[in-house]
Backbone as CSV, one residue per row, in Angstrom:
resi,resn,N_x,N_y,N_z,CA_x,CA_y,CA_z,C_x,C_y,C_z
1,MET,0.851,-1.187,0.000,0.000,0.000,0.000,0.889,1.240,0.000
2,LEU,0.566,2.201,-0.857,1.367,3.414,-0.990,0.533,4.610,-0.562
3,LEU,1.015,5.332,0.421,0.329,6.523,0.897,1.094,7.759,0.442
4,LYS,0.351,8.757,-0.024,0.970,10.002,-0.457,0.220,11.179,0.145
5,ASN,0.885,12.311,0.216,0.220,13.536,0.638,0.660,14.676,-0.266
6,LYS,-0.001,15.798,-0.149,0.243,16.910,-1.065,1.664,17.444,-0.964
7,GLN,2.241,17.361,0.213,3.595,17.883,0.395,4.669,16.885,-0.026
8,GLY,4.263,15.689,-0.391,5.224,14.682,-0.801,6.022,14.094,0.342
9,LEU,5.515,14.233,1.571,6.226,13.711,2.738,5.953,12.225,2.906
10,ASP,6.925,11.531,3.430,6.795,10.098,3.671,5.992,9.882,4.952
11,PRO,4.802,9.255,4.865,3.990,9.035,6.072,4.737,8.269,7.158
12,GLN,5.663,7.400,6.764,6.422,6.639,7.750,7.216,7.560,8.676
13,LYS,7.533,8.753,8.174,8.346,9.676,8.961,7.511,10.655,9.785
14,ILE,6.230,10.778,9.459,5.410,11.763,10.169,4.288,11.121,10.989
15,PHE,3.957,9.856,10.700,2.912,9.175,11.467,3.433,8.805,12.851
16,SER,2.561,8.912,13.838,2.893,8.403,15.169,2.761,6.884,15.155
17,GLU,3.225,6.236,16.230,3.101,4.780,16.307,1.641,4.357,16.283
18,GLY,0.800,5.129,16.979,-0.620,4.811,16.987,-1.241,4.930,15.610
19,GLU,-0.852,5.959,14.866,-1.386,6.144,13.511,-0.909,5.035,12.578
20,LYS,0.340,4.621,12.734,0.843,3.505,11.923,0.057,2.228,12.218
21,ASN,-0.191,1.975,13.491,-0.960,0.786,13.862,-2.375,0.850,13.300
22,THR,-2.973,2.034,13.370,-4.338,2.202,12.866,-4.412,1.906,11.374
23,VAL,-3.473,2.454,10.615,-3.451,2.225,9.168,-3.212,0.747,8.861
24,SER,-2.303,0.126,9.592,-1.990,-1.286,9.351,-3.201,-2.174,9.614
25,ILE,-3.880,-1.921,10.722,-5.054,-2.735,11.062,-6.177,-2.499,10.056
26,ALA,-6.372,-1.235,9.668,-7.419,-0.921,8.693,-7.143,-1.622,7.362
27,TYR,-5.891,-1.603,6.931,-5.515,-2.260,5.678,-5.745,-3.768,5.779
28,PHE,-5.348,-4.345,6.911,-5.511,-5.790,7.094,-6.985,-6.188,7.070
29,LEU,-7.826,-5.437,7.787,-9.244,-5.772,7.844,-9.920,-5.563,6.488
30,ALA,-9.472,-4.547,5.754,-10.020,-4.335,4.411,-9.645,-5.495,3.497
31,GLU,-8.408,-5.950,3.615,-7.948,-7.060,2.784,-8.677,-8.354,3.140
32,ILE,-8.841,-8.608,4.434,-9.461,-9.859,4.864,-10.943,-9.895,4.506
33,SER,-11.546,-8.722,4.315,-12.967,-8.688,3.960,-13.221,-9.282,2.578
34,HIS,-12.174,-9.375,1.753,-12.320,-9.942,0.409,-11.916,-11.416,0.369
35,ALA,-11.464,-11.926,1.504,-11.043,-13.332,1.534,-12.259,-14.249,1.448
36,LYS,-12.088,-15.371,0.779,-13.184,-16.319,0.629,-13.295,-17.252,1.832
37,HIS,-12.228,-17.368,2.600,-12.250,-18.258,3.762,-12.716,-17.502,5.003
38,LYS,-13.052,-18.244,6.040,-13.450,-17.667,7.324,-12.483,-18.132,8.413
39,GLY,-11.211,-18.136,8.072,-10.205,-18.591,9.016,-10.099,-17.686,10.235
40,THR,-9.532,-18.240,11.292,-9.383,-17.508,12.549,-8.389,-16.359,12.400
41,LEU,-8.713,-15.228,12.999,-7.804,-14.084,13.040,-7.215,-13.974,14.441
42,ILE,-5.941,-13.643,14.520,-5.264,-13.488,15.808,-4.642,-12.097,15.875
43,PHE,-4.991,-11.357,16.915,-4.422,-10.026,17.148,-3.606,-10.060,18.435
44,ASP,-2.404,-9.542,18.371,-1.540,-9.474,19.550,-1.389,-8.011,19.957
45,ASP,-2.048,-7.644,21.053,-2.031,-6.263,21.544,-2.308,-5.251,20.436
46,PRO,-3.470,-5.322,19.801,-3.750,-4.438,18.662,-3.924,-2.973,19.034
47,VAL,-4.130,-2.671,20.321,-4.396,-1.280,20.700,-3.157,-0.560,21.221
48,THR,-1.991,-1.164,21.043,-0.762,-0.506,21.483,-0.625,0.863,20.825
49,SER,-0.441,1.883,21.631,-0.243,3.272,21.185,-1.502,3.918,20.617
50,LEU,-2.652,3.256,20.702,-3.888,3.864,20.206,-4.526,4.731,21.291
51,ASP,-5.138,5.841,20.877,-5.859,6.660,21.842,-7.234,6.047,22.093
52,HIS,-7.991,6.639,23.015,-9.249,6.027,23.436,-10.274,5.968,22.309
53,LYS,-10.243,6.941,21.393,-11.210,6.934,20.297,-10.940,5.783,19.330
54,HIS,-9.681,5.612,18.948,-9.337,4.527,18.028,-9.498,3.164,18.703
55,ARG,-9.240,3.110,20.007,-9.424,1.855,20.738,-10.886,1.427,20.706
56,ALA,-11.783,2.378,20.949,-13.213,2.072,20.930,-13.671,1.676,19.532
57,LYS,-13.166,2.370,18.513,-13.539,2.052,17.132,-13.044,0.669,16.730
58,LEU,-11.842,0.310,17.179,-11.315,-1.011,16.848,-12.151,-2.100,17.506
59,ALA,-12.536,-1.896,18.762,-13.392,-2.871,19.436,-14.699,-3.047,18.671
60,GLU,-15.262,-1.945,18.226,-16.513,-1.997,17.459,-16.318,-2.736,16.138
61,ARG,-15.189,-2.477,15.479,-14.924,-3.125,14.181,-14.713,-4.624,14.341
62,ILE,-14.035,-5.035,15.396,-13.809,-6.461,15.636,-15.128,-7.164,15.928
63,VAL,-15.974,-6.533,16.725,-17.281,-7.119,17.028,-18.124,-7.227,15.760
64,ASP,-18.059,-6.215,14.908,-18.783,-6.271,13.630,-18.306,-7.446,12.784
65,GLU,-17.002,-7.696,12.800,-16.447,-8.806,12.025,-16.983,-10.141,12.531
66,VAL,-17.049,-10.281,13.851,-17.577,-11.515,14.440,-19.054,-11.685,14.098
67,ASN,-19.822,-10.621,14.270,-21.269,-10.703,14.057,-21.636,-10.916,12.594
68,SER,-20.882,-10.316,11.692,-21.250,-10.372,10.276,-20.729,-11.620,9.569
69,THR,-19.625,-12.168,10.049,-19.022,-13.314,9.350,-19.022,-14.591,10.175
70,GLY,-19.192,-14.473,11.491,-19.090,-15.652,12.346,-17.659,-16.119,12.516
71,ARG,-16.725,-15.297,12.089,-15.312,-15.655,12.160,-14.831,-15.668,13.615
72,GLN,-14.001,-16.646,13.945,-13.388,-16.673,15.270,-12.217,-15.703,15.302
73,ILE,-12.162,-14.899,16.345,-11.068,-13.945,16.501,-10.458,-14.123,17.888
74,ILE,-9.158,-14.302,17.930,-8.422,-14.451,19.190,-7.610,-13.180,19.407
75,ILE,-7.742,-12.604,20.598,-7.062,-11.343,20.898,-6.241,-11.499,22.172
76,PHE,-4.978,-11.158,22.092,-4.126,-11.074,23.275,-3.971,-9.595,23.618
77,THR,-4.247,-9.229,24.855,-4.123,-7.820,25.223,-3.806,-7.675,26.702
78,HIS,-3.073,-6.602,27.013,-2.819,-6.220,28.403,-3.750,-5.084,28.829
79,ASP,-4.578,-4.614,27.908,-5.381,-3.414,28.129,-6.763,-3.796,28.651
80,ILE,-6.989,-3.609,29.957,-8.256,-3.991,30.568,-9.407,-3.157,30.018
81,VAL,-9.149,-1.890,29.682,-10.209,-1.035,29.148,-10.663,-1.547,27.780
82,PHE,-9.722,-1.960,26.951,-10.059,-2.517,25.641,-10.871,-3.798,25.800
83,LEU,-10.473,-4.635,26.749,-11.219,-5.865,27.005,-12.659,-5.553,27.390
84,LEU,-12.846,-4.579,28.265,-14.196,-4.234,28.698,-14.989,-3.580,27.571
85,GLU,-14.301,-2.865,26.687,-14.974,-2.331,25.496,-15.562,-3.483,24.681
86,LEU,-14.782,-4.535,24.502,-15.255,-5.695,23.746,-16.431,-6.358,24.454
87,GLU,-16.312,-6.522,25.767,-17.367,-7.200,26.523,-18.680,-6.430,26.476
88,GLN,-18.588,-5.113,26.438,-19.799,-4.297,26.412,-20.482,-4.308,25.049
89,LYS,-19.730,-4.640,24.001,-20.263,-4.551,22.652,-20.699,-5.891,22.074
90,ILE,-20.326,-6.990,22.713,-20.584,-8.297,22.116,-21.422,-9.159,23.047
91,SER,-22.188,-10.054,22.471,-23.024,-10.963,23.251,-22.166,-11.903,24.084
92,ASP,-22.632,-12.192,25.309,-21.897,-13.107,26.188,-21.694,-14.472,25.544
93,SER,-22.660,-14.898,24.734,-22.576,-16.217,24.113,-21.468,-16.295,23.075
94,LEU,-20.993,-15.139,22.607,-19.959,-15.117,21.571,-18.577,-14.806,22.133
95,LEU,-18.502,-14.572,23.438,-17.235,-14.139,24.019,-16.738,-15.140,25.052
96,LYS,-15.503,-15.538,24.916,-14.840,-16.387,25.903,-13.571,-15.668,26.331
97,THR,-13.490,-15.344,27.610,-12.343,-14.599,28.122,-11.503,-15.484,29.025
98,ILE,-10.214,-15.518,28.767,-9.266,-16.252,29.605,-8.203,-15.270,30.069
99,TYR,-7.953,-15.250,31.360,-6.986,-14.320,31.923,-5.692,-15.069,32.231
100,LEU,-4.597,-14.514,31.785,-3.304,-15.170,31.922,-2.328,-14.271,32.665
101,LYS,-1.381,-14.890,33.331,-0.315,-14.134,33.982,0.982,-14.916,33.852
102,SER,2.088,-14.210,33.955,3.383,-14.873,33.889,3.603,-15.711,35.137
103,ASP,4.133,-16.895,34.952,4.447,-17.772,36.079,5.961,-17.815,36.221
104,ASN,6.500,-16.811,36.900,7.954,-16.679,36.982,8.587,-17.639,37.985
105,LYS,7.754,-18.282,38.808,8.316,-19.145,39.840,8.857,-20.448,39.267
106,ASN,8.243,-20.918,38.197,8.609,-22.237,37.687,9.319,-22.171,36.339
107,ILE,8.602,-21.750,35.329,9.157,-21.757,33.981,9.073,-20.354,33.397
108,SER,10.182,-19.815,32.966,10.201,-18.476,32.397,9.351,-18.431,31.134
109,GLY,8.466,-17.443,31.064,7.650,-17.280,29.873,6.368,-18.082,29.870
110,ARG,6.209,-18.963,30.835,4.989,-19.757,30.898,3.830,-18.883,31.365
111,VAL,2.631,-19.171,30.884,1.456,-18.445,31.356,0.469,-19.436,31.942
112,VAL,-0.256,-18.996,32.946,-1.231,-19.864,33.598,-2.544,-19.118,33.730
113,ASP,-3.642,-19.859,33.728,-4.960,-19.265,33.915,-5.074,-18.793,35.358
114,GLU,-5.338,-17.524,35.559,-5.383,-16.956,36.908,-6.811,-16.979,37.439
115,ASP,-7.195,-18.132,38.004,-8.492,-18.279,38.655,-9.669,-17.984,37.730
116,LYS,-9.406,-17.980,36.435,-10.463,-17.693,35.463,-11.194,-16.404,35.822
117,GLY,-10.475,-15.434,36.366,-11.096,-14.175,36.761,-10.309,-12.993,36.255
118,ARG,-11.020,-11.922,35.973,-10.358,-10.732,35.455,-9.571,-10.034,36.556
119,PRO,-8.679,-9.121,36.195,-7.947,-8.363,37.209,-8.907,-7.627,38.141
120,TRP,-8.455,-7.358,39.347,-9.299,-6.748,40.377,-9.999,-5.490,39.869
121,THR,-9.286,-4.657,39.157,-9.856,-3.394,38.687,-11.105,-3.608,37.848
122,GLY,-11.145,-4.692,37.091,-12.276,-4.936,36.211,-13.338,-5.848,36.783
123,MET,-13.166,-6.317,38.021,-14.134,-7.247,38.608,-15.429,-6.544,38.990
124,ARG,-16.548,-7.230,38.758,-17.824,-6.765,39.256,-17.975,-7.202,40.713
125,VAL,-19.013,-6.708,41.375,-19.142,-6.902,42.817,-19.208,-8.380,43.190
126,ASN,-19.970,-9.179,42.444,-20.093,-10.593,42.810,-18.760,-11.321,42.714
127,HIS,-17.940,-10.972,41.723,-16.621,-11.588,41.603,-15.694,-11.114,42.724
128,ARG,-15.857,-9.880,43.136,-15.032,-9.363,44.230,-15.376,-10.061,45.547
129,ILE,-16.643,-10.351,45.751,-17.045,-11.067,46.963,-16.387,-12.445,46.998
130,THR,-16.400,-13.129,45.866,-15.739,-14.437,45.780,-14.250,-14.306,46.066
131,PHE,-13.627,-13.292,45.493,-12.197,-13.062,45.694,-11.897,-12.780,47.166
132,LEU,-12.707,-11.953,47.799,-12.484,-11.600,49.204,-12.615,-12.814,50.117
133,ASN,-13.581,-13.666,49.833,-13.728,-14.890,50.633,-12.521,-15.805,50.463
134,LYS,-12.041,-15.905,49.238,-10.857,-16.734,48.991,-9.636,-16.139,49.687
135,ARG,-9.503,-14.827,49.604,-8.365,-14.162,50.247,-8.425,-14.319,51.764
136,LEU,-9.620,-14.279,52.326,-9.774,-14.466,53.767,-9.329,-15.864,54.174
137,THR,-9.660,-16.856,53.370,-9.211,-18.227,53.646,-7.691,-18.312,53.618
138,GLU,-7.069,-17.615,52.667,-5.606,-17.617,52.568,-4.969,-16.965,53.794
139,ILE,-5.558,-15.880,54.275,-5.020,-15.200,55.464,-5.146,-16.103,56.685
140,ARG,-6.283,-16.772,56.784,-6.502,-17.680,57.917,-5.466,-18.809,57.916
141,LYS,-5.211,-19.383,56.730,-4.232,-20.466,56.620,-2.824,-19.971,56.919
142,ALA,-2.522,-18.757,56.474,-1.191,-18.202,56.711,-0.925,-18.048,58.206
143,LYS,-1.928,-17.623,58.937,-1.756,-17.463,60.380,-1.601,-18.817,61.066
144,LYS,-2.364,-19.800,60.606,-2.366,-21.104,61.265,-1.144,-21.939,60.912
145,ASN,-0.781,-21.962,59.633,0.250,-22.896,59.166,1.641,-22.291,59.062
146,GLU,1.713,-20.994,58.807,3.016,-20.384,58.562,3.535,-19.597,59.757
147,GLY,2.697,-19.410,60.751,3.138,-18.701,61.938,3.637,-17.299,61.646
148,ILE,2.899,-16.544,60.839,3.332,-15.195,60.473,3.307,-14.280,61.691
149,SER,4.090,-13.227,61.626,4.179,-12.282,62.739,2.896,-11.463,62.849
150,ASP,2.714,-10.840,64.000,1.542,-9.988,64.205,1.535,-8.820,63.220
151,ASN,2.721,-8.277,62.954,2.801,-7.157,62.015,2.379,-7.571,60.609
152,MET,2.839,-8.746,60.163,2.468,-9.215,58.830,0.974,-9.518,58.757
153,LEU,0.425,-10.085,59.820,-1.009,-10.358,59.852,-1.793,-9.049,59.763
154,LYS,-1.306,-8.033,60.461,-1.989,-6.740,60.423,-1.971,-6.162,59.012
155,VAL,-0.844,-6.289,58.323,-0.743,-5.796,56.946,-1.744,-6.522,56.044
156,MET,-1.858,-7.826,56.212,-2.765,-8.615,55.375,-4.225,-8.262,55.654
157,VAL,-4.562,-8.092,56.924,-5.942,-7.761,57.284,-6.303,-6.352,56.808
158,LYS,-5.391,-5.403,56.991,-5.647,-4.036,56.540,-5.818,-4.000,55.021
159,GLY,-4.996,-4.769,54.314,-5.130,-4.835,52.860,-6.458,-5.429,52.442
160,TRP,-6.926,-6.418,53.198,-8.217,-7.051,52.909,-9.351,-6.043,53.059
161,TYR,-9.289,-5.237,54.109,-10.344,-4.241,54.320,-10.277,-3.119,53.285
162,GLU,-9.095,-2.846,52.785,-8.982,-1.869,51.700,-9.709,-2.375,50.457
163,LEU,-9.560,-3.662,50.163,-10.269,-4.251,49.022,-11.779,-4.283,49.266
164,LEU,-12.176,-4.544,50.493,-13.606,-4.544,50.811,-14.183,-3.139,50.645
165,ARG,-13.425,-2.139,51.060,-13.881,-0.753,50.900,-14.040,-0.409,49.417
166,GLU,-13.079,-0.825,48.597,-13.175,-0.587,47.155,-14.392,-1.299,46.562
167,SER,-14.729,-2.445,47.122,-15.883,-3.196,46.624,-17.187,-2.466,46.932
168,TRP,-17.254,-1.819,48.082,-18.431,-1.002,48.384,-18.512,0.189,47.428
169,GLU,-17.368,0.750,47.082,-17.359,1.837,46.099,-17.882,1.346,44.752
170,ARG,-17.445,0.159,44.345,-17.919,-0.395,43.083,-19.413,-0.700,43.153
171,ALA,-19.901,-1.078,44.341,-21.330,-1.352,44.506,-22.166,-0.099,44.257
172,VAL,-21.633,1.059,44.617,-22.346,2.310,44.354,-22.543,2.488,42.852
173,GLU,-21.485,2.273,42.110,-21.528,2.435,40.652,-22.411,1.382,39.989
174,GLU,-22.240,0.145,40.394,-22.886,-0.974,39.706,-24.310,-1.224,40.176
175,LEU,-24.542,-1.177,41.490,-25.834,-1.582,42.037,-26.760,-0.396,42.309
176,ILE,-26.244,0.631,42.963,-27.093,1.770,43.305,-27.377,2.628,42.074
177,LEU,-26.334,2.935,41.317,-26.499,3.769,40.123,-26.806,2.946,38.877
178,GLY,-26.950,1.643,39.029,-27.419,0.790,37.944,-26.557,0.777,36.702
179,ASP,-25.247,0.984,36.863,-24.337,1.005,35.713,-24.678,2.105,34.715
180,VAL,-25.367,3.143,35.183,-25.642,4.280,34.299,-24.326,4.927,33.877
181,VAL,-23.442,5.082,34.847,-22.108,5.614,34.583,-21.099,4.541,34.940
182,ASN,-20.222,4.233,34.002,-19.215,3.200,34.200,-17.858,3.796,33.861
183,ARG,-16.907,3.630,34.765,-15.603,4.261,34.561,-14.855,3.717,33.357
184,PHE,-15.241,2.539,32.861,-14.571,1.969,31.699,-15.370,2.177,30.415
185,ARG,-16.443,2.972,30.497,-17.276,3.188,29.318,-17.308,4.670,28.991
186,LEU,-17.235,4.992,27.707,-17.186,6.389,27.299,-18.523,7.091,27.510
187,GLY,-19.624,6.412,27.201,-20.924,7.054,27.249,-21.646,6.852,28.572
188,VAL,-22.771,7.545,28.714,-23.661,7.392,29.863,-24.860,6.566,29.413
189,ALA,-25.112,5.452,30.099,-26.183,4.533,29.696,-27.517,5.016,30.254
190,THR,-28.110,5.998,29.589,-29.365,6.568,30.081,-30.497,5.545,30.092
191,GLN,-30.364,4.488,29.281,-31.408,3.458,29.267,-31.453,2.683,30.582
192,ASN,-30.427,2.847,31.419,-30.389,2.156,32.712,-30.910,3.013,33.865
193,LEU,-31.405,4.203,33.571,-31.810,5.113,34.643,-32.881,4.517,35.549
194,ARG,-33.755,3.689,35.005,-34.801,3.081,35.829,-34.234,2.055,36.814
195,ARG,-32.983,1.669,36.623,-32.353,0.721,37.545,-31.748,1.412,38.757
196,VAL,-31.702,2.738,38.741,-31.117,3.469,39.867,-31.975,3.255,41.114
197,GLN,-31.314,2.901,42.217,-32.011,2.651,43.480,-31.310,3.428,44.586
198,ILE,-32.026,4.340,45.210,-31.401,5.114,46.282,-32.466,5.610,47.251
199,ASN,-32.198,5.422,48.524,-33.049,5.945,49.591,-32.179,6.108,50.832
200,ASP,-32.770,6.587,51.906,-31.986,6.862,53.115,-31.357,5.598,53.690
201,ASP,-32.077,4.477,53.643,-31.531,3.230,54.192,-30.291,2.789,53.416
202,ILE,-30.354,2.899,52.095,-29.209,2.519,51.261,-28.023,3.438,51.537
203,ILE,-28.296,4.728,51.607,-27.222,5.695,51.867,-26.574,5.429,53.222
204,ASN,-27.388,5.202,54.229,-26.858,4.961,55.575,-26.020,3.689,55.629
205,GLU,-26.469,2.642,54.932,-25.727,1.378,54.931,-24.360,1.556,54.278
206,VAL,-24.330,2.232,53.144,-23.057,2.442,52.448,-22.123,3.303,53.290
207,GLU,-22.643,4.367,53.852,-21.806,5.248,54.676,-21.247,4.502,55.885
208,GLN,-22.082,3.682,56.505,-21.643,2.936,57.684,-20.542,1.942,57.329
209,GLN,-20.735,1.198,56.240,-19.750,0.187,55.855,-18.462,0.826,55.344
210,MET,-18.583,1.913,54.607,-17.388,2.605,54.121,-16.568,3.158,55.286
211,THR,-17.252,3.734,56.264,-16.557,4.282,57.431,-15.849,3.179,58.207
212,TYR,-16.543,2.060,58.395,-15.954,0.948,59.146,-14.719,0.396,58.427
213,CYS,-14.840,0.166,57.122,-13.706,-0.370,56.360,-12.535,0.605,56.358
214,SER,-12.842,1.892,56.241,-11.779,2.895,56.241,-11.049,2.911,57.579
215,ASN,-11.793,2.772,58.665,-11.163,2.746,59.987,-10.227,1.551,60.137
216,GLN,-10.596,0.428,59.520,-9.752,-0.765,59.605,-8.527,-0.656,58.701
217,ALA,-8.680,0.027,57.561,-7.603,0.065,56.571,-6.619,1.206,56.803
218,HIS,-7.098,2.314,57.360,-6.235,3.489,57.506,-5.318,3.369,58.722
219,ASP,-4.282,4.192,58.711,-3.345,4.218,59.830,-4.055,4.708,61.087
220,GLN,-3.731,4.089,62.209,-4.392,4.429,63.461,-3.383,4.947,64.476
221,SER,-3.897,5.677,65.438,-3.042,6.218,66.491,-2.434,5.077,67.307
222,PRO,-1.124,5.116,67.558,-0.496,4.042,68.343,-1.039,3.964,69.765
223,GLU,-1.570,5.088,70.278,-2.101,5.073,71.638,-3.353,4.204,71.749
224,ARG,-4.098,4.104,70.643,-5.339,3.332,70.701,-5.054,1.832,70.667
225,ASN,-4.121,1.422,69.807,-3.721,0.013,69.724,-4.936,-0.916,69.630
226,ASN,-5.824,-0.600,68.686,-7.038,-1.399,68.530,-6.704,-2.822,68.094
227,PRO,-7.380,-3.805,68.633,-7.130,-5.195,68.221,-7.635,-5.432,66.803
228,LEU,-7.028,-6.403,66.127,-7.485,-6.757,64.785,-8.848,-7.432,64.856
229,PRO,-9.672,-7.264,63.827,-10.952,-7.976,63.793,-10.717,-9.486,63.770
230,GLU,-11.604,-10.223,64.385,-11.542,-11.678,64.324,-11.960,-12.134,62.927
231,PHE,-11.537,-13.339,62.563,-11.893,-13.858,61.241,-13.409,-13.977,61.086
232,ALA,-14.094,-14.321,62.161,-15.558,-14.415,62.107,-16.174,-13.054,61.792
233,ASP,-15.570,-11.996,62.336,-16.058,-10.645,62.045,-15.827,-10.289,60.576
234,MET,-14.688,-10.708,60.036,-14.389,-10.427,58.634,-15.365,-11.165,57.719
235,GLU,-15.702,-12.392,58.086,-16.698,-13.141,57.315,-18.042,-12.417,57.328
236,THR,-18.398,-11.890,58.484,-19.652,-11.144,58.599,-19.618,-9.881,57.748
237,ASP,-18.471,-9.216,57.726,-18.355,-7.959,56.985,-18.516,-8.168,55.480
238,VAL,-17.928,-9.217,54.939,-18.081,-9.458,53.502,-19.477,-9.996,53.200
239,ARG,-20.076,-10.682,54.176,-21.442,-11.175,53.989,-22.432,-10.011,53.889
240,LYS,-22.149,-8.926,54.582,-23.020,-7.748,54.504,-23.059,-7.198,53.082
241,LEU,-21.916,-7.208,52.420,-21.879,-6.750,51.030,-22.660,-7.705,50.134
242,LYS,-22.516,-8.996,50.388,-23.242,-9.997,49.601,-24.748,-9.818,49.757
243,GLU,-25.200,-9.597,50.984,-26.631,-9.415,51.242,-27.124,-8.098,50.643
244,PHE,-26.283,-7.074,50.693,-26.630,-5.783,50.101,-26.836,-5.941,48.593
245,ARG,-25.929,-6.656,47.954,-26.054,-6.892,46.508,-27.324,-7.671,46.195
246,LYS,-27.602,-8.695,46.999,-28.776,-9.541,46.761,-30.063,-8.730,46.828
247,GLU,-30.106,-7.755,47.717,-31.310,-6.933,47.866,-31.530,-6.002,46.678
248,LEU,-30.445,-5.621,46.008,-30.560,-4.608,44.957,-30.627,-5.171,43.543
249,ILE,-30.205,-6.420,43.345,-30.227,-6.948,41.976,-31.622,-7.459,41.615
């Protein structure tokens, strides 16, 4: 493909990396549209150096390719926002997501399925509840079997409550505001406005749980020397979020 401009400048010298990637992908998709076969397409980090507008357009174009041709497309990406763009645009029945991470402990370069769950930042509330319960089990085992120090136990418990606090924040976005506004989505889903649920009881519950989690996670005065919550209390605390979600869905 030969690109020219009025000034006779070489596009290779003036295009940014993102623009080069955009042109390359556009050319490839245009070429493949004339192919007689429906072979699988594989993209390796296709959104590298792309801005948010081109990233969203590429997600839309890939979904169109799947819907119009039934072609299987495999995408490797480190970009959680791009992944969520795809998930929002395509039917669940057509999407299979596998999350991988490097396994540096055993074999260099090996990848393993990480609990079949997305990174924490992209988890919805129900997945976070599952994660928190699993993490609580790990903390309990660490105390029992590994004999960790009190300081290390405190770090683990405080970190757990920080994640629980973040989960309550996500519950506001997902459950109370009905996904009308999503931090990983460009637009506002006004069609979800009827899903918004808010009253004094809901507000009070969120404020109470957020305050409690913050008190557990934040630095405290050494004079107070508050004891750590018992594991039974932690189980109760995450159960409150589970029950809150159940009431609102």
